[in-house]
Amino acid sequence: MFNKKFFLYLVLSLVFYGVVQFLITGMWLNDFYVDTLVLIGINIILAVSLNLINGFTGQFSIGHAGFMSIGAYVSAIMTYNFQMSFPVALLAGCVAAALAGLVIGLPTLRLKGDYLAIATLGFGEIIRIVWLNTEYVGGASGMNGIDKLTNWTWTFFLVLITILVIQNIVKSTHGRAMISVRENEIAAEAMGVNVTKYKVYAFVVGAFFAGLAGGLTAHYFYIIQPTSFNFMKSFEILVFVVLGGLGSTGGVVLGTILLTLLFTYLQEYPELRMIIYSLILIFTMIFRPQGLLGGFSAKKMVKKGGSSQDGSSTTSA
Amino acid sequence: MAAQQLLLNVDNVSRVFGGLKAVSDVNMQIQDGELVGLIGPNGAGKTTLFNLLTGVYEPSGGKIHLSGESVGGLRPYQITKRGAARTFQNIRLFGDMTVLENVMVAYHMHARHSLFTSIFRLPGHFKGEAEMREKAVEFLKIFNLDGKKDEIAKNLPYGEQRRLEIARALAARPKLLLLDEPAAGMNPQETVDLMNLIRWIRDEFKITILLIEHDMGLVMGVCERIYVLDHGQIIASGTPEEIRTNPHVIEAYLGQEV
Ligand SMILES: Nc1ncnc2c1ncn2[C@@H]1O[C@H](COP(=O)(O)OP(=O)(O)OP(=O)(O)O)[C@@H](O)[C@H]1O
Ligand SMILES: [Mg+2]
């Protein structure tokens, strides 16, 4: 991490931050552009954290919007009902989401491939229905009038921290342990890797940052509703990751930027979204399963559930 | 020679799959430092026995002790931590990782830097990672793979993938190394080299090796003691000479050259 390339990226991104901040202060950048930048940042946090679960650890999870909603609601409750400061509220949201990751993660971790996908999807829907039926957080109409505390500076630096933390995990023995789980669970366990522990780590850290993205969202758009965190949202994050490249942080950031921009300009046709996402997903899987910047093949993630995992195949080589 | 210690004690171990008794009341005692072969016809239950020893399956009956400690009901990673590492009949490398990373994963359980240390890049992280890298390169040198350390494992030729799998298992620093048909698919020259290497590993690292092998000549040549498994049961055990002349073995291998 502390090499030349790292400092180059760091300096470049700080310069980018400074230029944007300068343009905002000088009123040269109108709200539409700032909104888009913040949205890209939040989406990057979501995609990079889902990538830790799906891309690096190889667990097919599509319940990220559920974790995100926990961060959004908990942090909003903290600032709105308890007048907590923004960073404390954000942190509370992250911790709550991470705890949910732990609680949900443990029992579902025995599942693989598409079974895990279905379980995580179900979890996301359950969380949404809990919000929907909780009067304290406004039920279907959600929470209104949340202070707008998120800005470009918060977004930028939290994106930076998210990427740093994920990269620091991935480029360490703990990250290699996660990748080994993705590559071959039986072999990983046989080499002394506590597979369950690393799956849980991936879920907890992934959920933590999804919660962060939720907190930022709640405090940027004034209002949160259960529908903002439906299956569509989880699916959207998955598409960012698959298009960018599972297990490639750079690719995922690129994919997220491209797709977020695309949909900002297609905002008037929301019904097109689902169709375009599905098409992108299908075409990526067929023509470039490793994603834009060459991660690991998305086909493997889906197929994993079906392959024999008992270590006793009698194929002769 | 120092008094020998019992390293592996397999006591009446069985494993049933549905109606099939894949492993049936197997007894096996392996002393510290031995190089033991496990042979038997296809489907005899050799791999299943390995899976029982390494915790992939739980025994339906019987007890397994490693260094006097029961390993029954432990997860595979816990058994590895207690000193048994293995290779697989069907190679199971971490295909998309580099050769070096494959070996580093095996060293993971000896790592002392925590996830927290790595996230915050505390000094312990750099020290720990550098140490692991050094150790891993050392192992690759032994197997003549250090020149390929940055290659993606799945791109290696077959014979080298087999060697890498052994290097990886050895990097876990086991007391007992279990090799499931390490020479499968290798040409005769590669096989001879491998057998010499296996003997050398045992002497150099002072570990115990149990290996499954189909090639009889080869097992006879390298192993000091052999167990023969047939239909899940141990039908014979002894020195290569005893096995060669054992009528049960000749019967089990009827028509094959022993
Ligand atoms: N998970 C399982 N479920 C059901 N049957 C199994 C399972 N694993 C192994 N078997 C059966 O147990 C028997 C022993 O298989 P095993 O793989 O241990 O044989 P082996 O001695 O290693 O043979 P080979 O020399 O072909 O590798 C076989 O009949 C096999 O079909
Ligand atoms: Mg076998």
XYZ file of C-alpha atoms and ligand atoms in Angstrom:
607
model
C 0.000 0.000 0.000
C 2.680 2.555 0.877
C 4.332 2.556 -2.510
C 4.658 5.147 -5.256
C 1.532 4.072 -7.069
C -0.485 4.459 -3.894
C 0.723 8.007 -3.343
C 0.135 8.867 -6.983
C -3.492 7.740 -6.758
C -3.893 9.502 -3.456
C -2.550 12.787 -4.793
C -4.621 12.524 -7.971
C -7.814 11.881 -6.060
C -7.111 14.712 -3.631
C -6.541 17.045 -6.559
C -9.856 15.878 -8.010
C -11.514 16.523 -4.665
C -9.995 19.995 -4.433
C -11.013 20.992 -7.951
C -14.605 19.866 -7.419
C -14.790 21.550 -4.024
C -13.415 24.750 -5.556
C -16.055 24.626 -8.301
C -18.804 24.031 -5.750
C -17.660 26.884 -3.520
C -17.502 29.197 -6.512
C -21.025 28.149 -7.549
C -19.742 27.017 -10.918
C -21.116 23.542 -10.468
C -24.896 23.417 -10.309
C -26.857 21.116 -8.029
C -27.493 18.561 -10.717
C -23.784 17.841 -11.050
C -23.198 17.769 -7.318
C -26.123 15.385 -6.902
C -24.637 13.143 -9.544
C -21.189 13.179 -7.943
C -22.599 12.335 -4.509
C -24.730 9.582 -5.998
C -21.706 8.118 -7.785
C -19.786 8.200 -4.502
C -22.541 6.432 -2.579
C -22.874 3.836 -5.314
C -19.126 3.231 -5.271
C -19.279 2.535 -1.531
C -22.116 0.074 -2.133
C -20.475 -1.684 -5.051
C -16.980 -1.906 -3.576
C -18.369 -3.376 -0.347
C -20.610 -5.873 -2.151
C -17.543 -6.821 -4.163
C -15.842 -7.969 -0.958
C -18.648 -10.496 -0.447
C -19.410 -11.509 -4.036
C -16.181 -10.756 -5.839
C -13.424 -11.607 -3.401
C -15.068 -14.163 -1.142
C -17.244 -15.622 -3.913
C -20.498 -15.627 -1.935
C -23.475 -14.846 -4.127
C -25.287 -12.214 -2.065
C -28.053 -9.957 -3.372
C -29.376 -8.430 -0.176
C -27.141 -5.369 -0.052
C -30.032 -2.894 -0.104
C -31.215 -4.470 3.157
C -27.952 -3.602 4.927
C -28.036 -0.191 3.297
C -31.526 0.495 4.637
C -30.437 -0.360 8.171
C -27.677 2.237 7.938
C -30.100 4.760 6.469
C -32.846 4.322 9.073
C -30.607 3.970 12.105
C -28.497 7.016 11.256
C -31.604 9.052 10.405
C -33.192 8.112 13.732
C -29.972 9.170 15.462
C -29.904 12.667 13.950
C -33.663 13.228 13.679
C -34.964 11.771 16.942
C -31.881 11.947 19.126
C -30.055 14.994 17.737
C -26.787 13.112 17.508
C -23.934 14.522 15.476
C -23.602 13.334 11.898
C -20.440 11.218 12.269
C -21.813 9.487 15.368
C -25.093 8.811 13.569
C -23.275 7.427 10.538
C -21.176 5.178 12.719
C -24.260 3.933 14.563
C -25.824 3.078 11.198
C -22.705 1.224 10.104
C -22.492 -0.772 13.322
C -26.184 -1.682 13.193
C -25.798 -2.872 9.595
C -22.659 -4.828 10.491
C -24.515 -6.508 13.370
C -27.275 -7.457 10.953
C -24.569 -8.855 8.687
C -23.379 -10.993 11.561
C -26.821 -12.169 12.636
C -28.017 -12.858 9.103
C -24.665 -14.114 7.931
C -24.112 -16.934 10.389
C -27.109 -19.141 9.592
C -27.071 -18.451 5.843
C -23.400 -19.264 5.465
C -24.091 -22.942 5.103
C -25.760 -22.116 1.809
C -23.935 -21.850 -1.478
C -24.448 -20.347 -4.893
C -28.026 -19.656 -5.884
C -29.383 -20.892 -2.532
C -27.403 -18.209 -0.745
C -28.634 -15.670 -3.305
C -32.247 -16.552 -2.551
C -31.669 -16.385 1.213
C -29.991 -12.970 1.048
C -32.706 -11.713 -1.257
C -35.294 -12.879 1.237
C -33.420 -11.138 4.026
C -33.459 -7.860 2.076
C -37.207 -8.118 1.575
C -37.841 -8.954 5.236
C -35.919 -5.896 6.367
C -37.891 -3.759 3.937
C -41.176 -5.123 5.229
C -40.081 -4.452 8.800
C -39.551 -0.763 7.938
C -42.827 -0.718 6.058
C -44.695 -1.857 9.143
C -42.883 0.206 11.750
C -44.826 3.359 12.600
C -41.851 4.818 14.452
C -40.058 5.264 11.120
C -43.127 6.400 9.194
C -44.283 3.144 7.665
C -44.804 3.295 3.923
C -44.304 7.064 3.698
C -40.929 6.741 5.414
C -38.976 9.411 7.251
C -39.221 13.011 6.081
C -37.199 16.108 6.747
C -33.925 14.457 7.635
C -31.210 17.113 7.849
C -29.108 17.450 4.723
C -25.730 16.801 6.300
C -24.093 14.806 3.531
C -22.048 16.911 1.147
C -19.302 16.446 -1.387
C -16.546 16.489 1.239
C -18.111 13.810 3.434
C -18.898 11.692 0.415
C -15.464 11.964 -1.100
C -13.513 11.117 2.023
C -15.794 8.276 3.020
C -15.459 6.778 -0.463
C -11.701 7.071 -0.076
C -11.764 5.384 3.329
C -14.018 2.601 2.054
C -11.732 1.818 -0.859
C -8.661 1.962 1.374
C -10.114 -0.379 3.970
C -11.343 -2.887 1.390
C -8.035 -2.810 -0.458
C -6.087 -3.166 2.770
C -8.112 -6.246 3.608
C -7.860 -7.753 0.168
C -4.128 -7.180 -0.111
C -3.265 -9.043 3.064
C -3.247 -12.598 4.299
C -6.872 -12.122 5.367
C -7.860 -11.110 1.861
C -5.991 -14.068 0.418
C -7.871 -16.295 2.829
C -11.152 -14.848 1.496
C -10.052 -15.315 -2.113
C -9.019 -18.897 -1.350
C -12.566 -19.537 -0.119
C -13.836 -18.285 -3.458
C -11.322 -20.348 -5.403
C -11.814 -23.659 -3.640
C -13.590 -23.939 -0.346
C -12.472 -27.507 0.350
C -8.836 -26.715 -0.318
C -9.013 -23.487 1.680
C -10.341 -25.340 4.696
C -7.738 -28.075 4.217
C -5.002 -25.442 4.250
C -6.120 -24.236 7.660
C -8.409 -21.370 6.635
C -11.432 -21.033 8.888
C -13.871 -20.701 6.008
C -16.893 -19.774 8.129
C -14.963 -17.041 9.905
C -13.873 -15.412 6.669
C -17.332 -15.584 5.145
C -18.654 -13.856 8.254
C -15.864 -11.240 8.087
C -16.801 -10.523 4.471
C -20.487 -10.168 5.341
C -19.841 -7.997 8.384
C -17.409 -5.635 6.656
C -19.558 -5.534 3.507
C -22.681 -4.759 5.542
C -20.822 -2.109 7.568
C -20.055 -0.115 4.439
C -23.492 -0.704 2.935
C -24.769 0.882 6.151
C -22.437 3.811 5.575
C -23.831 4.306 2.084
C -27.329 4.183 3.588
C -26.475 6.876 6.145
C -25.055 9.142 3.466
C -28.139 8.609 1.303
C -30.559 9.406 4.121
C -28.771 12.662 4.888
C -28.560 13.809 1.299
C -32.040 13.249 -0.062
C -33.991 14.416 3.071
C -36.333 11.464 2.801
C -36.077 7.699 3.032
C -38.772 5.193 2.171
C -38.849 1.415 2.291
C -39.239 1.306 -1.505
C -35.854 2.977 -1.990
C -34.295 -0.212 -0.653
C -36.190 -2.825 -2.577
C -34.842 -5.681 -4.649
C -34.232 -3.270 -7.564
C -31.588 -1.510 -5.497
C -29.810 -4.738 -4.551
C -29.940 -5.844 -8.157
C -28.533 -2.498 -9.292
C -25.522 -2.854 -6.989
C -24.951 -6.390 -8.252
C -24.946 -5.122 -11.839
C -22.317 -2.484 -10.964
C -20.103 -5.217 -9.573
C -20.579 -7.765 -12.338
C -20.088 -5.199 -15.096
C -16.959 -3.796 -13.453
C -15.467 -7.169 -12.694
C -15.910 -9.380 -9.636
C -12.870 -9.124 -7.423
C -11.485 -6.051 -9.191
C -11.901 -2.878 -7.150
C -10.759 -0.649 -10.008
C -13.184 -2.316 -12.389
C -16.059 -2.008 -9.952
C -15.399 1.717 -9.443
C -15.327 2.211 -13.214
C -18.482 0.168 -13.800
C -20.305 2.084 -11.076
C -19.349 5.467 -12.509
C -20.415 4.499 -16.028
C -23.753 3.008 -15.014
C -24.622 5.784 -12.560
C -23.980 8.356 -15.286
C -26.022 6.380 -17.773
C -29.006 6.329 -15.460
C -28.702 9.926 -14.469
C -29.243 10.773 -18.104
C -32.019 8.226 -18.488
C -33.805 9.513 -15.401
C -36.976 10.314 -17.280
C -37.505 6.694 -18.234
C -37.357 4.814 -14.926
C -39.187 1.834 -16.407
C -36.225 1.287 -18.735
C -33.919 0.713 -15.796
C -34.771 -2.864 -15.000
C -34.677 -3.835 -18.653
C -31.311 -2.225 -19.233
C -29.865 -3.753 -16.050
C -31.040 -7.184 -17.077
C -29.598 -6.772 -20.549
C -26.267 -5.548 -19.181
C -26.127 -8.479 -16.806
C -26.966 -11.014 -19.511
C -24.549 -9.599 -22.061
C -21.753 -9.312 -19.517
C -22.241 -12.930 -18.469
C -22.180 -14.109 -22.087
C -19.514 -11.943 -23.660
C -17.320 -10.753 -20.835
C -17.961 -12.756 -17.649
C -14.795 -11.326 -16.098
C -16.222 -7.782 -16.353
C -14.685 -4.587 -17.718
C -11.354 -4.807 -15.950
C -10.991 -8.557 -15.691
C -12.114 -9.820 -12.328
C -13.008 -13.443 -11.783
C -15.677 -15.023 -13.916
C -19.239 -14.253 -12.873
C -20.255 -17.666 -14.153
C -18.255 -19.298 -11.378
C -20.111 -17.394 -8.681
C -23.482 -18.633 -9.899
C -22.350 -22.156 -10.634
C -20.616 -22.724 -7.329
C -23.676 -24.186 -5.659
C -23.834 -27.079 -8.059
C -20.251 -28.265 -8.097
C -19.151 -31.193 -5.974
C -17.535 -29.984 -2.775
C -16.653 -33.222 -1.056
C -13.060 -33.618 -2.133
C -13.605 -37.173 -3.219
C -14.166 -36.915 -6.923
C -12.775 -39.963 -8.575
C -11.907 -38.327 -11.878
C -8.677 -39.771 -13.101
C -6.428 -37.259 -14.731
C 17.465 -44.244 17.178
C 15.089 -42.578 19.619
C 12.006 -44.427 20.762
C 9.289 -43.981 18.190
C 6.118 -42.133 18.968
C 2.667 -42.991 17.725
C 1.584 -40.094 15.489
C -1.616 -41.348 13.900
C -3.922 -43.872 15.478
C -6.964 -44.949 13.497
C -9.130 -47.115 15.680
C -11.934 -49.124 14.076
C -13.005 -46.290 11.817
C -15.958 -46.734 9.461
C -17.871 -44.548 7.084
C -21.199 -45.441 5.546
C -22.720 -43.747 2.487
C -26.340 -44.798 2.259
C -26.065 -48.576 2.148
C -22.411 -48.573 1.130
C -19.692 -49.117 3.712
C -16.954 -47.172 1.944
C -14.585 -47.564 4.905
C -15.108 -50.490 7.227
C -13.494 -50.932 10.675
C -10.126 -49.660 9.591
C -7.217 -49.803 12.029
C -3.993 -48.022 11.246
C -1.035 -46.978 13.389
C 1.624 -44.694 12.001
C 4.772 -43.801 13.918
C 6.533 -40.486 13.825
C 8.800 -40.232 10.795
C 7.422 -43.168 8.827
C 6.775 -43.129 5.095
C 3.721 -45.289 4.603
C 1.824 -46.278 1.468
C -1.895 -46.896 1.109
C -2.884 -48.937 -1.908
C -5.973 -50.677 -3.169
C -8.134 -51.093 -6.257
C -10.408 -48.349 -7.609
C -13.229 -47.549 -5.219
C -11.515 -49.340 -2.324
C -12.105 -46.342 -0.035
C -8.631 -44.792 0.019
C -9.736 -41.220 -0.656
C -12.651 -41.631 1.728
C -10.193 -42.641 4.458
C -8.179 -39.473 3.728
C -11.375 -37.448 3.939
C -12.043 -38.985 7.347
C -8.518 -38.278 8.560
C -8.754 -34.630 7.477
C -12.272 -33.951 8.735
C -13.983 -33.589 5.356
C -16.236 -36.415 6.542
C -17.074 -37.458 10.059
C -16.586 -41.143 10.816
C -19.795 -43.163 11.202
C -17.901 -45.075 13.875
C -14.473 -45.372 15.457
C -11.848 -42.954 16.702
C -8.977 -41.049 15.148
C -6.107 -39.681 17.240
C -3.377 -37.390 15.998
C -0.426 -37.058 18.404
C -2.609 -38.613 21.078
C -5.362 -36.020 20.631
C -8.775 -37.022 19.333
C -9.637 -35.248 16.094
C -13.145 -36.692 15.844
C -15.738 -34.076 14.942
C -13.185 -31.345 14.259
C -13.487 -29.157 11.179
C -10.814 -29.707 8.488
C -9.055 -26.421 9.282
C -8.793 -27.419 12.940
C -7.224 -30.738 12.017
C -4.780 -28.929 9.741
C -3.855 -26.708 12.673
C -3.196 -29.814 14.722
C -0.691 -30.958 12.176
C -2.171 -32.883 9.239
C -2.094 -31.386 5.733
C -3.096 -33.003 2.477
C -3.193 -32.884 -1.291
C -6.125 -33.948 -3.437
C -6.518 -36.667 -6.021
C -8.244 -34.179 -8.315
C -6.011 -31.144 -8.006
C -7.547 -28.363 -5.941
C -5.346 -25.352 -6.370
C -6.545 -21.791 -5.954
C -6.659 -21.495 -9.730
C -6.916 -17.731 -10.167
C -4.276 -16.928 -7.560
C -0.559 -16.803 -8.289
C 1.768 -19.680 -7.476
C 3.231 -17.668 -4.603
C -0.191 -16.737 -3.215
C -1.237 -20.380 -3.232
C 1.608 -21.219 -0.894
C 1.071 -18.092 1.202
C -2.503 -19.181 1.936
C -1.144 -22.322 3.575
C 1.027 -20.152 5.763
C -1.990 -18.062 6.768
C -2.752 -20.024 9.914
C 0.709 -19.201 11.249
C 0.233 -15.482 10.600
C 0.246 -13.319 13.689
C -1.104 -10.082 12.247
C -4.833 -9.647 12.727
C -7.430 -8.299 10.317
C -7.387 -5.081 12.344
C -3.601 -4.791 11.961
C -3.930 -5.217 8.214
C -6.793 -2.743 7.802
C -4.842 -0.023 9.579
C -1.540 -1.102 8.062
C 0.141 -1.216 11.449
C 3.823 -2.239 11.504
C 2.868 -5.831 12.321
C 1.183 -6.129 8.946
C 4.273 -5.339 6.910
C 6.474 -7.530 9.055
C 4.048 -10.429 8.931
C 3.472 -10.224 5.191
C 7.186 -9.991 4.418
C 7.841 -13.026 6.592
C 5.134 -15.043 4.873
C 6.407 -14.101 1.464
C 9.953 -15.149 2.363
C 8.817 -18.478 3.755
C 6.623 -19.137 0.730
C 9.467 -18.415 -1.668
C 11.650 -20.842 0.283
C 9.114 -23.604 -0.244
C 8.813 -22.792 -3.920
C 12.578 -23.085 -4.293
C 12.481 -26.612 -2.896
C 10.005 -27.539 -5.590
C 11.787 -25.649 -8.304
C 8.830 -23.369 -8.763
C 10.319 -20.077 -7.584
C 10.893 -18.979 -11.174
C 7.154 -19.177 -11.727
C 6.012 -17.588 -8.499
C 4.031 -14.820 -10.193
C 2.257 -17.054 -12.682
C -1.425 -17.826 -12.283
C -1.659 -21.324 -10.823
C -4.161 -22.683 -13.335
C -1.783 -21.852 -16.183
C 0.954 -24.185 -14.915
C 1.544 -27.474 -16.713
C -0.022 -30.467 -15.038
C 3.080 -31.879 -13.354
C 3.914 -28.503 -11.866
C 0.390 -28.109 -10.537
C 0.852 -31.388 -8.677
C 4.169 -30.189 -7.263
C 2.635 -26.874 -6.286
C -0.087 -28.684 -4.382
C 2.547 -30.564 -2.398
C 4.481 -27.363 -1.770
C 1.300 -25.739 -0.519
C 0.498 -28.611 1.843
C 4.059 -28.584 3.156
C 3.908 -24.844 3.778
C 1.243 -25.538 6.392
C 4.143 -27.138 8.332
C 2.308 -30.409 9.083
C 3.558 -33.281 11.189
C 1.630 -35.646 8.956
C 1.507 -35.106 5.196
C -1.212 -36.951 3.294
C -0.690 -37.293 -0.452
C -3.562 -38.603 -2.579
C -2.056 -40.053 -5.763
C 0.627 -37.392 -6.102
C 2.030 -38.969 -9.254
C -1.286 -39.372 -11.056
C -0.975 -38.184 -14.628
C 2.789 -37.712 -14.471
C 5.162 -39.303 -16.956
C 7.621 -41.989 -15.700
C 10.537 -39.563 -15.338
C 8.425 -37.026 -13.437
C 7.184 -39.857 -11.234
C 10.668 -41.035 -10.302
C 11.749 -37.467 -9.559
C 8.667 -36.970 -7.427
C 9.297 -40.103 -5.410
C 12.855 -39.048 -4.694
C 11.539 -35.655 -3.705
C 8.984 -37.192 -1.334
C 11.657 -39.234 0.410
C 13.869 -36.165 0.615
C 11.028 -34.101 2.106
C 10.468 -36.675 4.807
C 14.141 -36.640 5.785
C 14.638 -32.905 5.458
C 11.490 -31.793 7.296
C 11.407 -34.769 9.648
C 7.725 -35.322 8.970
C 5.566 -38.368 8.507
C 4.053 -39.153 5.126
C 1.083 -41.305 4.174
C 0.583 -41.610 0.459
C -1.997 -43.179 -1.796
C -0.628 -44.441 -5.055
C -1.822 -46.626 -7.891
C 1.564 -47.405 -9.349
C 2.590 -50.484 -7.334
C 6.228 -50.526 -8.339
C 6.487 -47.005 -7.192
C 4.879 -47.522 -3.793
C 7.014 -50.587 -3.214
C 10.101 -48.603 -4.077
C 9.596 -45.666 -1.794
C 7.427 -46.742 1.150
C 8.722 -48.544 4.214
C 5.374 -49.937 5.124
C 2.182 -50.458 3.176
C -1.509 -50.841 3.982
C -3.773 -52.498 1.449
C -7.412 -51.477 1.342
C -10.075 -53.453 -0.508
C -13.821 -52.897 -0.327
C -13.269 -50.546 2.591
C -11.279 -53.036 4.645
C -7.586 -53.338 5.392
C -6.725 -56.724 3.939
C -2.999 -56.584 4.561
C -0.233 -54.473 5.998
C 3.511 -54.852 6.216
C 6.773 -54.224 4.415
C 6.778 -54.084 0.620
C 8.230 -57.604 0.606
C 5.432 -58.974 2.794
C 2.791 -57.242 0.676
C 4.247 -58.533 -2.571
C 3.854 -62.128 -1.434
C 0.592 -61.779 0.495
C -2.061 -64.071 -1.040
C -4.943 -61.699 -0.146
C -3.248 -58.895 -1.977
C -2.540 -61.005 -5.002
C -6.200 -61.982 -5.029
C -7.428 -58.404 -4.748
C -5.161 -57.419 -7.580
C -5.890 -60.563 -9.561
C -4.616 -60.199 -13.057
C -2.473 -57.238 -12.089
C 1.240 -57.347 -11.644
C 2.196 -56.957 -8.011
N -19.664 -38.593 -0.876
C -19.925 -39.857 -1.241
N -21.192 -40.273 -1.349
C -21.474 -41.541 -1.727
N -20.556 -42.459 -2.023
C -19.264 -42.100 -1.933
C -18.877 -40.782 -1.543
N -17.524 -40.700 -1.551
C -17.090 -41.913 -1.931
N -18.108 -42.747 -2.166
C -18.018 -44.154 -2.556
O -17.140 -44.786 -1.681
C -16.355 -45.745 -2.366
C -14.895 -45.463 -2.131
O -14.535 -44.295 -2.847
P -13.093 -43.665 -2.753
O -13.099 -42.431 -3.574
O -12.685 -43.545 -1.354
O -12.203 -44.776 -3.470
P -10.663 -44.746 -3.804
O -10.055 -45.927 -3.150
O -10.070 -43.449 -3.517
O -10.714 -45.004 -5.379
P -9.786 -44.413 -6.544
O -8.591 -45.291 -6.619
O -10.639 -44.553 -7.763
O -9.481 -43.034 -6.215
C -16.755 -45.660 -3.830
O -17.680 -46.682 -4.101
C -17.390 -44.309 -3.933
O -18.357 -44.290 -4.952
Mg -9.216 -41.987 -4.559
